[in-house]
Coordinates of C-alpha atoms in Angstrom, one line a residue:
Chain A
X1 CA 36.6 -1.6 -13.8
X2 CA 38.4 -2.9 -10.6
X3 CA 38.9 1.1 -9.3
X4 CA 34.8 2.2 -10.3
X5 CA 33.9 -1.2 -8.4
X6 CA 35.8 0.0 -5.4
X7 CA 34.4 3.2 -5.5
X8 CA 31.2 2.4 -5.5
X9 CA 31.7 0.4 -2.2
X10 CA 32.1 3.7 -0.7
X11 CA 29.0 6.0 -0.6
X12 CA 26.4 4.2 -2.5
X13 CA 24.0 6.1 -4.3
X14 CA 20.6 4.2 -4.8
X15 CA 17.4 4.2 -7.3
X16 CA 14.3 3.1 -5.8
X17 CA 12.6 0.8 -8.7
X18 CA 9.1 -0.3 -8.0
X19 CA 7.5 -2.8 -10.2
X20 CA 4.7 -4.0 -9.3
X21 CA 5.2 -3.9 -5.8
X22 CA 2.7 -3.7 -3.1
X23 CA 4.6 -0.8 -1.5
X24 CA 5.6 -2.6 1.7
X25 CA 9.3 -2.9 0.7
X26 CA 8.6 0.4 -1.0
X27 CA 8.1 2.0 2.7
X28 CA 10.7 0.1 4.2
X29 CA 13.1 1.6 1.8
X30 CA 12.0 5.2 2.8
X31 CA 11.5 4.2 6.7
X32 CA 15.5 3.4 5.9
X33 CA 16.1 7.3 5.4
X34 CA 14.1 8.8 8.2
X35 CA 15.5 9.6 11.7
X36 CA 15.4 5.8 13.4
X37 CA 17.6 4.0 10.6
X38 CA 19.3 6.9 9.0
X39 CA 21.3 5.3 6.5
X40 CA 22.6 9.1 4.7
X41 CA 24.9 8.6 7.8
X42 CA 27.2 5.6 5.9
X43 CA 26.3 7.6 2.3
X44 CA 23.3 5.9 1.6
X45 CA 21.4 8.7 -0.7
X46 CA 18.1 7.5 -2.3
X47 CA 18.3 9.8 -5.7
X48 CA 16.0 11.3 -8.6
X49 CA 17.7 9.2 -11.9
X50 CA 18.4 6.2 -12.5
X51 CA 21.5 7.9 -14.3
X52 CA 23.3 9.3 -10.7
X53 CA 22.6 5.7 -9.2
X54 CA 25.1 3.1 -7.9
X55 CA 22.5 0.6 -7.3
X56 CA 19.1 0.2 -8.1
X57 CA 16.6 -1.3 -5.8
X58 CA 14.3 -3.6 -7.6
X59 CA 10.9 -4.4 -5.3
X60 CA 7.9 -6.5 -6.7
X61 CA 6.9 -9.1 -8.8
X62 CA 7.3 -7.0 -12.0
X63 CA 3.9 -7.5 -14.2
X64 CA 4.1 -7.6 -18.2
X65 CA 3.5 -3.3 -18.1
X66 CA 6.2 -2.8 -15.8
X67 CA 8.6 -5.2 -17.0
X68 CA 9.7 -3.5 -20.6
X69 CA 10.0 0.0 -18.3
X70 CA 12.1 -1.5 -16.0
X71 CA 14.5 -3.4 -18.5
X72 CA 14.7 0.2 -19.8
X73 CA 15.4 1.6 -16.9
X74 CA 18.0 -0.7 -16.0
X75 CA 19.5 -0.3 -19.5
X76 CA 19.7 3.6 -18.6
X77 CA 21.9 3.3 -15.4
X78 CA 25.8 4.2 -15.3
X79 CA 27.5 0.9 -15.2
X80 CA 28.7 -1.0 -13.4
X81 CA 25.7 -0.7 -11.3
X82 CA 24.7 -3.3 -8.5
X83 CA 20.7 -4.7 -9.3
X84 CA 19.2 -5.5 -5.7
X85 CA 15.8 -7.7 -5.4
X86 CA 14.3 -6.4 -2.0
X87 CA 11.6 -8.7 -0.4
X88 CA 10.4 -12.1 -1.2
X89 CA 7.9 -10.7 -4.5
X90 CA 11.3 -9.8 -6.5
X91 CA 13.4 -12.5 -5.3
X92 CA 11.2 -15.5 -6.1
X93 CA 7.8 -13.8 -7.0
X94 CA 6.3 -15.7 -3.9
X95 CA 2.3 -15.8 -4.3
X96 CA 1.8 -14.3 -7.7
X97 CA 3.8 -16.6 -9.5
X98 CA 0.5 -18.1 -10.7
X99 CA -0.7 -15.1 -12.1
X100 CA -1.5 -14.5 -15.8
X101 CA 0.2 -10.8 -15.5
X102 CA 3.4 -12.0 -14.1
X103 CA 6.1 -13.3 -16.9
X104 CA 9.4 -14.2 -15.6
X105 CA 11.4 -13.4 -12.2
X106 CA 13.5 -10.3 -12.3
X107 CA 16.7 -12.6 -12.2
X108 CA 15.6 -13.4 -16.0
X109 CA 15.6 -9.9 -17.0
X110 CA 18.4 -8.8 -15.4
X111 CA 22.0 -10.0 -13.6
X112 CA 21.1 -9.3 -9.8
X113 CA 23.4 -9.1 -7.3
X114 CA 21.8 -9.4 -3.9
X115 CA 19.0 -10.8 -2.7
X116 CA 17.4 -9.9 0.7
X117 CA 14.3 -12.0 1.4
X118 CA 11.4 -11.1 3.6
X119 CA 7.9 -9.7 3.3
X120 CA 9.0 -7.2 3.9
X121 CA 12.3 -7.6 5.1
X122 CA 13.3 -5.6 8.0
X123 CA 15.1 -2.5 7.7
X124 CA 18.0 -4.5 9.4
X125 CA 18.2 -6.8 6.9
X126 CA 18.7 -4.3 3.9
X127 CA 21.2 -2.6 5.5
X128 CA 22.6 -6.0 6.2
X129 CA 22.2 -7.1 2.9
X130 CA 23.7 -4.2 1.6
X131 CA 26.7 -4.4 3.6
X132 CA 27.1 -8.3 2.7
X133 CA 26.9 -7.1 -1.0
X134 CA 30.0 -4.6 -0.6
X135 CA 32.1 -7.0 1.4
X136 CA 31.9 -10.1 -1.2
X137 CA 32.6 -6.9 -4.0
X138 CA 35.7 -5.5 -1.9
X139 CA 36.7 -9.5 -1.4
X140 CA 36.3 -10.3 -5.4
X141 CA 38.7 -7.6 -5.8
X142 CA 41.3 -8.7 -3.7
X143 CA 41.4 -11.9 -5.2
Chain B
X1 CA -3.3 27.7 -38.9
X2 CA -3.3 28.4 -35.0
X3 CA -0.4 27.3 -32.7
X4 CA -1.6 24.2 -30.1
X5 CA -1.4 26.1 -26.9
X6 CA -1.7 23.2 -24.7
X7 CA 1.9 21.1 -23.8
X8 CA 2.4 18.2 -22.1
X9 CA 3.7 17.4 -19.2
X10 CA 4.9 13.3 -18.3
X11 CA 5.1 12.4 -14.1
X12 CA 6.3 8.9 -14.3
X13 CA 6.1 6.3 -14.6
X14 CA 9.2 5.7 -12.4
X15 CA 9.3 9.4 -10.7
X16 CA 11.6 10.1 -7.5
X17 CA 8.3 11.2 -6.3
X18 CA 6.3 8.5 -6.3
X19 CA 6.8 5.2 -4.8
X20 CA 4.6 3.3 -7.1
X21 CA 4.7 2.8 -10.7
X22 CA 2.0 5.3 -11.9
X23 CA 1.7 7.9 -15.0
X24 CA 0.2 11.2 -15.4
X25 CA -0.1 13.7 -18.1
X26 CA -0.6 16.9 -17.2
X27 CA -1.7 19.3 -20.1
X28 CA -0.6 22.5 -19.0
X29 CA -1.3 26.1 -20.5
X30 CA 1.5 28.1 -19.4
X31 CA 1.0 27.3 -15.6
X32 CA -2.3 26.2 -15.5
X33 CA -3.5 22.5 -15.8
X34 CA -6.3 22.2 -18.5
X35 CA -6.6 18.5 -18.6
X36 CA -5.3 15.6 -16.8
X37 CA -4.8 12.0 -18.0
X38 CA -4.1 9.1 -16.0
X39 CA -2.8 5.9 -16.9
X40 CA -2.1 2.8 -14.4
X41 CA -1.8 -0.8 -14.9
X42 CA 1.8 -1.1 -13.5
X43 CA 1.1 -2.9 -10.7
X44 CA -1.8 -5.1 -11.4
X45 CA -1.4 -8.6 -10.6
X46 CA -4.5 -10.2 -10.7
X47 CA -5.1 -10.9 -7.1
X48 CA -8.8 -11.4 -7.7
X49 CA -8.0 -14.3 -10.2
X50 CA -5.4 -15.8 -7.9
X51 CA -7.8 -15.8 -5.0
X52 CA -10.5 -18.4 -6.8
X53 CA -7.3 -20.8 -6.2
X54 CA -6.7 -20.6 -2.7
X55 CA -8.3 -22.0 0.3
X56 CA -10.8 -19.3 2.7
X57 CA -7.9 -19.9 5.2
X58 CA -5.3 -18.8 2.1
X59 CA -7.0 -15.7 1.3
X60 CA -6.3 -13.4 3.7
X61 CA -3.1 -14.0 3.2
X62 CA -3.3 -13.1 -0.3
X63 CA -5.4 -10.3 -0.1
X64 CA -2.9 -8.4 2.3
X65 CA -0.5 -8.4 0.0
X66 CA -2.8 -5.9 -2.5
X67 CA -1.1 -3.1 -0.8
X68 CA 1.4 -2.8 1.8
X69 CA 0.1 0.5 4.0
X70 CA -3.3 -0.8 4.2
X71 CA -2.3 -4.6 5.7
X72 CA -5.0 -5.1 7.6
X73 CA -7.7 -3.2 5.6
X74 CA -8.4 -6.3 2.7
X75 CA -7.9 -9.0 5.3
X76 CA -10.3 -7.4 7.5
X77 CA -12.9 -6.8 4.6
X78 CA -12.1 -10.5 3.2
X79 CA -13.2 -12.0 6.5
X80 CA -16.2 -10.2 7.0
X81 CA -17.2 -11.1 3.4
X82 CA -16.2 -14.7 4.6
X83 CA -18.5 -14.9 7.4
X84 CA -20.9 -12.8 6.2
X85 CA -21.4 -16.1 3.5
X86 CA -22.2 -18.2 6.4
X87 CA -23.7 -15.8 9.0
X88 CA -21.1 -16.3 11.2
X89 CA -20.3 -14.3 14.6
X90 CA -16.6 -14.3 16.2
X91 CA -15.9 -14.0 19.9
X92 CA -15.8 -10.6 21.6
X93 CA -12.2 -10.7 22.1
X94 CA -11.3 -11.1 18.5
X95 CA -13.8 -8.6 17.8
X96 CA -11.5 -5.9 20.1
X97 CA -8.2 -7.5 18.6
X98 CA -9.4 -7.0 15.5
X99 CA -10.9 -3.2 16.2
X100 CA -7.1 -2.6 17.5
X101 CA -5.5 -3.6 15.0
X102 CA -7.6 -2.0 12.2
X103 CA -6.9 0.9 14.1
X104 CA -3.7 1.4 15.1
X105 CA -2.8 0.6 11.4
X106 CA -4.9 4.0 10.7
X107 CA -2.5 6.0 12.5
X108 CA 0.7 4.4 10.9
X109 CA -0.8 5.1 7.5
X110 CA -1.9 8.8 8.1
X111 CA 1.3 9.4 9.8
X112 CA 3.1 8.1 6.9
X113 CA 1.0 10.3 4.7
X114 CA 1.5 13.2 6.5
X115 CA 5.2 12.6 6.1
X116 CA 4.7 12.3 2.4
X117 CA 2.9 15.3 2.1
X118 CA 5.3 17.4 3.9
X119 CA 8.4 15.7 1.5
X120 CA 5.8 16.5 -1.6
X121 CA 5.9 20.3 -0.6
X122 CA 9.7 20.3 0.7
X123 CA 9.2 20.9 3.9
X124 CA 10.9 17.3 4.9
X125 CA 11.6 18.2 8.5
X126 CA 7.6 17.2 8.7
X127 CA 8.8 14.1 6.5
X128 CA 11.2 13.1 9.1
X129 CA 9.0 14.2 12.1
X130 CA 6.4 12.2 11.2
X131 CA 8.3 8.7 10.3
X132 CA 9.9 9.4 13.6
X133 CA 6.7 8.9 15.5
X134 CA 5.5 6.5 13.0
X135 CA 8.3 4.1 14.3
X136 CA 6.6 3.8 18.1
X137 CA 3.6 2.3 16.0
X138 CA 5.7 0.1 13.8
X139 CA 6.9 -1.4 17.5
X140 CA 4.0 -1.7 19.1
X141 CA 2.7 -4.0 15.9
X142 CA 5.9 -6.0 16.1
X143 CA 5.3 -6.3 19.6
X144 CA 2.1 -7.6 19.8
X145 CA 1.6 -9.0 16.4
X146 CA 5.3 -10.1 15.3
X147 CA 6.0 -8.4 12.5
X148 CA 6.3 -4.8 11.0
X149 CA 3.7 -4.6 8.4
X150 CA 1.5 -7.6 7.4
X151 CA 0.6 -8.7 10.1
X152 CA -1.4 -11.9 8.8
X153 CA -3.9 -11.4 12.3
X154 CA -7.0 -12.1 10.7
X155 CA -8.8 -15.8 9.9
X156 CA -12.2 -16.5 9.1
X157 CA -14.0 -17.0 12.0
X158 CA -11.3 -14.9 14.3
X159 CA -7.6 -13.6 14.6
X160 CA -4.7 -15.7 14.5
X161 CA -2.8 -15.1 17.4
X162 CA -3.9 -13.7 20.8
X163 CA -2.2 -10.7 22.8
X164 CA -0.4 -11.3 25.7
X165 CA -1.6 -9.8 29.1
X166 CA 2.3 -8.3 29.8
X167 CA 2.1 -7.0 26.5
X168 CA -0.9 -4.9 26.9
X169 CA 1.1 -2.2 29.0
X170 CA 3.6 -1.4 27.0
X171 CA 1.0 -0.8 24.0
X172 CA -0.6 1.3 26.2
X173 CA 2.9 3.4 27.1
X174 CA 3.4 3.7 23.4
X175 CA -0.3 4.9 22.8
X176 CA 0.2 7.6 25.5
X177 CA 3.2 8.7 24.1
X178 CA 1.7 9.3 20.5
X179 CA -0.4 11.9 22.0
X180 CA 1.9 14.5 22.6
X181 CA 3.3 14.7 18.8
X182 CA -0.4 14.4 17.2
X183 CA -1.5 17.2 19.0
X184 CA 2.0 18.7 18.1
X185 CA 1.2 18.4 14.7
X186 CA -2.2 19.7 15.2
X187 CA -0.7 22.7 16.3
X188 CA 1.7 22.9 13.3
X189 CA -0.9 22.3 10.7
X190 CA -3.4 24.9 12.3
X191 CA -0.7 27.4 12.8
X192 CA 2.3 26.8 10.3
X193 CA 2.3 30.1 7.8
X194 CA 4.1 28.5 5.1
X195 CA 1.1 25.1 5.5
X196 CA -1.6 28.0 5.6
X197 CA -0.5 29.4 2.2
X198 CA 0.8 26.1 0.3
X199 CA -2.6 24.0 1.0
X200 CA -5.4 26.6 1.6
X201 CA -7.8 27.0 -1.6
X202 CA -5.7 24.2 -3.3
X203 CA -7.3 21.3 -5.0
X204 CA -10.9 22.0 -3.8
X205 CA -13.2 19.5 -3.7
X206 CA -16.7 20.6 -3.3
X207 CA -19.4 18.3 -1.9
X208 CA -21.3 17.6 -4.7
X209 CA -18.2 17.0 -6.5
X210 CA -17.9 14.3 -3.8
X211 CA -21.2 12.9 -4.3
X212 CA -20.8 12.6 -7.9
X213 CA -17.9 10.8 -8.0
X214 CA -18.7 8.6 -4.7
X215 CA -15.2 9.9 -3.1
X216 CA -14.5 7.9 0.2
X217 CA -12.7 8.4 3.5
X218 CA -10.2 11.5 4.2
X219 CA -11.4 13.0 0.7
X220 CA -15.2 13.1 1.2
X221 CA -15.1 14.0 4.7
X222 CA -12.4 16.7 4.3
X223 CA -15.5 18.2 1.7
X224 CA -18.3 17.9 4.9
X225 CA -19.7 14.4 3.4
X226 CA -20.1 12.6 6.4
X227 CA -19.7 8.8 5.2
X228 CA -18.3 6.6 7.7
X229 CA -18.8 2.5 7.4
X230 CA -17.8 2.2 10.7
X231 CA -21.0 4.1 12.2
X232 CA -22.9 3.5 9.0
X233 CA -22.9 0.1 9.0
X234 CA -21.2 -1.6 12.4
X235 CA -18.9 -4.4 12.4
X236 CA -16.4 -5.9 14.7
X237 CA -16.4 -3.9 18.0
X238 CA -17.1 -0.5 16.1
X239 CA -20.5 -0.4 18.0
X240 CA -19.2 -1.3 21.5
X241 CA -16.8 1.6 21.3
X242 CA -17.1 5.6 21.8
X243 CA -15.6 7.5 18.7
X244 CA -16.9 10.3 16.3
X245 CA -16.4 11.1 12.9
X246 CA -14.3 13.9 11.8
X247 CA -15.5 15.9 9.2
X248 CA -14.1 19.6 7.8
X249 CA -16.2 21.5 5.2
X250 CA -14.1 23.3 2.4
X251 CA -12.7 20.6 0.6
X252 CA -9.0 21.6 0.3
X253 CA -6.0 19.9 0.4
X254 CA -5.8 21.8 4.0
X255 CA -8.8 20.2 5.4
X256 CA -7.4 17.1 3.9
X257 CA -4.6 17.5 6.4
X258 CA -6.8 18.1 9.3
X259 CA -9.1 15.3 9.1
X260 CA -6.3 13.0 9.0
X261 CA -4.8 14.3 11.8
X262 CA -7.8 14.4 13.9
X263 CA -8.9 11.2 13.6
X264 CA -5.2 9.8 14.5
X265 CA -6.6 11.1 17.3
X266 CA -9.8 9.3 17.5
X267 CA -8.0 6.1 16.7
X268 CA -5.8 6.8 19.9
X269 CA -9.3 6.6 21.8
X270 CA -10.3 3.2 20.2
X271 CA -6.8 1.6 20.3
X272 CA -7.0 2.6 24.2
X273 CA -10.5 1.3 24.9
X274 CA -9.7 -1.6 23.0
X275 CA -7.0 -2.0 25.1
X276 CA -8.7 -2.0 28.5
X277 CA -11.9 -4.0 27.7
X278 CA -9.2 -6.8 26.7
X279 CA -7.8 -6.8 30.3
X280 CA -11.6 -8.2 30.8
X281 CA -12.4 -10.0 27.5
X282 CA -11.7 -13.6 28.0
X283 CA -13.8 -15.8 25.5
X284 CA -11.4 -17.4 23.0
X285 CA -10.0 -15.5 20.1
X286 CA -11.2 -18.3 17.3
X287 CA -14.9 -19.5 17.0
X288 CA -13.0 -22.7 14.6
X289 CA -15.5 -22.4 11.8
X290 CA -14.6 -25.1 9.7
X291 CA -17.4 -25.2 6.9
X292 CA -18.3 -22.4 4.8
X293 CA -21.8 -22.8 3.0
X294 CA -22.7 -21.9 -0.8
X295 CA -23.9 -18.4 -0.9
X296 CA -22.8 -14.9 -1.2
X297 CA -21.2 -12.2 1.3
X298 CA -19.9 -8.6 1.1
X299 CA -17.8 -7.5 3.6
X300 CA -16.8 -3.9 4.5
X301 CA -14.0 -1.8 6.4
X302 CA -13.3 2.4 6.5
X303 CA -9.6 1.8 5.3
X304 CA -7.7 4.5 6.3
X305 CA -8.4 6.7 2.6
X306 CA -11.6 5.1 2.1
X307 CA -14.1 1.9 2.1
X308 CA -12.6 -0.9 1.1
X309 CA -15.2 -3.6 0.0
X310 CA -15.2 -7.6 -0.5
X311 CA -17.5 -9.8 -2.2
X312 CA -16.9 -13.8 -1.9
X313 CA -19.1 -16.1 -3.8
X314 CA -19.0 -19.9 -2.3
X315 CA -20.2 -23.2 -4.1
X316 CA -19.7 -25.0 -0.7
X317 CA -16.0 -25.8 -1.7
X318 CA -13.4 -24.8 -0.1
X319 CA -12.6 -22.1 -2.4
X320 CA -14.1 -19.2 -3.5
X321 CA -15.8 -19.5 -7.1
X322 CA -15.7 -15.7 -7.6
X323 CA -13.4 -12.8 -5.4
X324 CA -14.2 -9.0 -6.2
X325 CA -12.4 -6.1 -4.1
X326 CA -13.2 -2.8 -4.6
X327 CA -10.6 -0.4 -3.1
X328 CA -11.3 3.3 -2.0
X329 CA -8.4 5.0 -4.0
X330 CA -10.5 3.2 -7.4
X331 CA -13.4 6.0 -6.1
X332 CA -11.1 8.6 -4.9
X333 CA -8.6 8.8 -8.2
X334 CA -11.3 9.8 -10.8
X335 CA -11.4 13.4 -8.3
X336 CA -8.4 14.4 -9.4
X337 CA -9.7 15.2 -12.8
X338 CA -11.8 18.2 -10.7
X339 CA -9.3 19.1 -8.0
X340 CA -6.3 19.3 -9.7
X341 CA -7.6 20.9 -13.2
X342 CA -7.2 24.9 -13.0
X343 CA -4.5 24.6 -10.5
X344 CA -0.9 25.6 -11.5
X345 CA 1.9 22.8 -11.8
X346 CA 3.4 22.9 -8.7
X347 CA 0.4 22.2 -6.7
X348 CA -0.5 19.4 -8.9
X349 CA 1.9 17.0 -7.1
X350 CA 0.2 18.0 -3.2
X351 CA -3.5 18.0 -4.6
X352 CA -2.4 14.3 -6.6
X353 CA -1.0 12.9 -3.2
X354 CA -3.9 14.9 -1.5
X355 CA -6.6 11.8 -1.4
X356 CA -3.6 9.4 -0.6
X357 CA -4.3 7.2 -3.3
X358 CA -2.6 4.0 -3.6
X359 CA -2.3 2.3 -6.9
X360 CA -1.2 -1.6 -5.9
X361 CA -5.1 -2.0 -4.9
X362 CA -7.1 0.0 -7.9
X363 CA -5.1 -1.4 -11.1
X364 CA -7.6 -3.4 -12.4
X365 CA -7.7 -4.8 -16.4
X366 CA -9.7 -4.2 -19.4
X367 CA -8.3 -4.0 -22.9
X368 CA -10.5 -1.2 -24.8
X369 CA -10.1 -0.6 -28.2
X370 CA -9.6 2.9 -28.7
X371 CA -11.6 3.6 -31.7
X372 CA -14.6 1.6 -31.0
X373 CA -14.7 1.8 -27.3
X374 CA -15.2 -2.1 -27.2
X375 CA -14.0 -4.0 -24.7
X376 CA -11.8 -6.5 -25.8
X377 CA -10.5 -8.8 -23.2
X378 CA -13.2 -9.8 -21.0
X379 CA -13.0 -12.8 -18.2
X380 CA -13.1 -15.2 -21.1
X381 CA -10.1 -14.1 -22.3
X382 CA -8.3 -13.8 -18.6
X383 CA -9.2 -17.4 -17.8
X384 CA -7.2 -18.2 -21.0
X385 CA -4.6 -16.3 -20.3
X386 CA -4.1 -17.4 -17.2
X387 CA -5.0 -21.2 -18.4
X388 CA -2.1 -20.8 -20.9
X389 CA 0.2 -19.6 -18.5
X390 CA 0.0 -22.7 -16.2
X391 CA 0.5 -25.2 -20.0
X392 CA 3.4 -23.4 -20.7
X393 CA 4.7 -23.8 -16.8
X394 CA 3.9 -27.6 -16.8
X395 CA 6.1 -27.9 -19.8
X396 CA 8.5 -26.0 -18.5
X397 CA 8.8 -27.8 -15.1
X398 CA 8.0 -31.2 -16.7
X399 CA 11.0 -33.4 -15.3
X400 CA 10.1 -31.5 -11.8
X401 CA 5.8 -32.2 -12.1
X402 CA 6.9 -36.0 -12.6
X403 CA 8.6 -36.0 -9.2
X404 CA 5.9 -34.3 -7.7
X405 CA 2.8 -35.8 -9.1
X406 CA 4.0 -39.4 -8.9

């Protein structure tokens, strides 16, 4: 497990996972492949399955609909496989946690393994938050 | 017994091509789409609900967080719903901020489109091209608003937060600048071979298709139906502003592409006149309403697909007692049944993405059953469900409530 973990610090290919979102974070994720942010540069690839992906980027509040597709989808991945909530909506649920569509936060359904806050966070911070992600892996290992 | 002809083909619901949760099934005859069946509900969250329990100065908060590309679309309608309860009228100033705002955010969204389009067909070196000069806009929002997307400018009675005069330049530089690559991609779209023979003829929409369906925006005026709220029916500093609306007449996914890019343009020429007559424009940016009356208002704004439209009903409170959006891509979905069916596969995906349709502000929920065709879960039934929801919380967070209530 130790050797997979440490190779997935290297080029980390991601799965864009919308549920229930309202698309801000979802654009923030693509404005993070296009020519200003560039991220295919450090081996950041956004890919087709959820089977080829290293982590899965989990944006939005997740409603009752989407939340047995995503568990699903989750369940599909390669593992181990890091579970990232991107923006406030998957981290906390933020304003719709009243809601009588919403059920549980995504840290119920699934073990998640970074949080990056914001509405929507910058594309900064997910590179930043990606970055902090690897470091505390490669330092878990070391210990 | 005869063979059934007709397979089926799934797109989603999670699909490397689309950003949101949606599903379709195409029902395909060798190559050719007969029939198309759509099925969303992945991303409704009851915003209208959640708005009853929020104060007029909470809502447009709320409501800009129905969909992320249009930010400034549903807080724009929600206020002019909110004043139009009261009869209220804002000061000039906020009027402009407001116009350049809603504006600007029409070029980020078409460019964005346009980018999605080109990645649709494969041709991603449009994709990149476009986010590229999408960024510029993204800067010139952070600049003079402080943030990316949502913005959170708008309040009932005015904007939140006023531009700064050494701001106003630099704005200005970045407008300027846009020019160059709109008309660039003009130039491409009019002249680009491989454009020509992907999106000419595809996904036709004719007028009275239009009409029929009551498509907005892009879509009907791509098909020659002029409808434009902004001239129709004035608000904010639309009237005190030069502008035209663009309009193409065949109805393809080609004309689709012009339209938008054209009125990039236009907006250019708003954002800019917006932009000088604030230089001048010195009469507060708030008018500090502070009551709203019982009544009704509706409230209006050309989004950038389409009219997006508000209704707020006041008891005098200081919450709504009833919310109701209506947002263009809830018009503009049901004319994909028409464009897309008799097309082949692969131009299903460009004719789909054709009338931009965003899902986060359509899903809406009714529980049908699907012999009888009765509806089954009205409001009744939402207001327990929701009701429920907030008894099972309180149990939940018991030892916390004690804390907070005492």
């Amino acid at each position: 497990m130790s050797l997979k973990i440490k190779a997935l610090t290297k080029s980390i290919w991601v799965f864009h996972l919308a549920a229930s979102p309202c698309n801000n974070c979802d654009i923030e994720i693509l404005d993070l492949l296009t020519p200003r942010y560039d991220v295919e540069r450090f081996g950041i690839q956004l890919v087709g399955s959820v089977r080829h992906a290293d982590a899965i980027l989990v944006t939005g509040s997740m409603n009752r609909k989407a939340r047995q597709r995503l568990k699903r989808v989750i369940a599909q991945a390669a593992k181990p496989c890091f579970v990232i909530a991107i923006g406030n909506c998957s981290c906390s649920m933020e304003m719709f946690a009243n809601s009588y569509n919403q059920m549980e936060c995504l840290d119920n359904v699934s073990e998640v393994h970074a949080y990056i806050a914001g509405c929507p966070p910058k594309p900064e911070a997910m590179i930043q938050g990606v970055v902090a992600l690897i470091q505390a892996q490669l330092a878990a290992l070391k210990k | 017994m005869t063979p059934n002809r007709t397979q089926i083909i799934p797109i989603g619901p999670y699909h490397p091509l689309q950003e949101e949760p949606e599903f379709f099934k195409l029902h395909v005859e060798g190559e050719k789409v007969v029939k198309l069946d759509i099925e969303i509900g992945y991303n409704h969250r009851g915003i209208e609900k959640l708005a009853e329990g929020l104060t007029y100065d909470q809502v447009p908060f709320l409501v800009e967080r129905v969909c992320g590309i249009c930010s400034t679309s549903h807080p724009f309608a929600c206020v002019n719903a909110i004043e139009d309860v009261g009869g209220f009228d804002i000061p000039e100033r906020a009027k402009y901020i407001r116009t350049f705002v809603g504006e600007l955010e029409r070029i980020h969204s078409h460019l964005l489109w346009l980018g999605l389009a080109g990645h649709f067909l494969g041709y991603n070196t449009v994709w990149m091209w476009a986010w590229k000069y999408r960024e510029p806009v993204l800067d010139c929002f952070e600049l003079l608003t402080g943030n990316r997307n949502h913005y959170a400018m708008f309040k009932p009675g005015g904007v939140r937060r006023d531009f700064e005069d050494e701001d106003l330049p630099t704005a200005m530089r970045i407008l300027d600048g846009l020019e160059r690559p709109l008309l660039m991609f003009a130039k491409i779209a009019m002249a680009d071979p491989v454009l020509q023979a992907r999106l000419k003829n595809v996904g036709v929409l004719t007028y009275e298709d239009c009409v029929e369906l009551g498509a907005l925006g892009p879509t009907s005026r791509a098909s020659g139906v002029p409808w434009d709220v902004r001239r129709d029916h004035p608000y904010a500093a639309y009237d005190l502003v030069e502008w035209d609306v663009v309009t193409t007449e065949n109805g393809d996914v080609f004309d689709k592409v012009v339209v938008r890019v054209l009125e990039m343009l236009e907006s250019v020429k708003i954002c800019k006149q917006c932009l000088e007559k604030l230089r001048e424009v010195r009469d507060g940016i708030d008018a500090n309403y502070k009551e709203i009356p019982p009544g009704e208002g509706i409230g209006h704004h050309e989004a950038p697909r389409g009219e997006v439209f508000h209704y707020v009903r006041s008891d005098g409170s200081n919450r709504p007692i009833r919310y109701k959006i209506r947002a263009p891509s809830f018009m503009n979905v049901p004319t994909n049944n028409r464009a897309v069916v008799g097309y082949t596969v692969s131009d299903a995906t460009i004719t789909l993405a054709a009338i931009d349709p965003c899902y986060c502000c359509t899903e809406r929920t009714i529980v049908v059953d699907a012999d009888s065709g009765k509806q089954l879960m009205g409001w009744k039934e939402l207001l327990r469900l929701s009701q429920e929801k907030t008894r099972k919380l309180m149990e939940k967070y018991k030892s916390r409530m004690d804390r907070v209530w005492i």
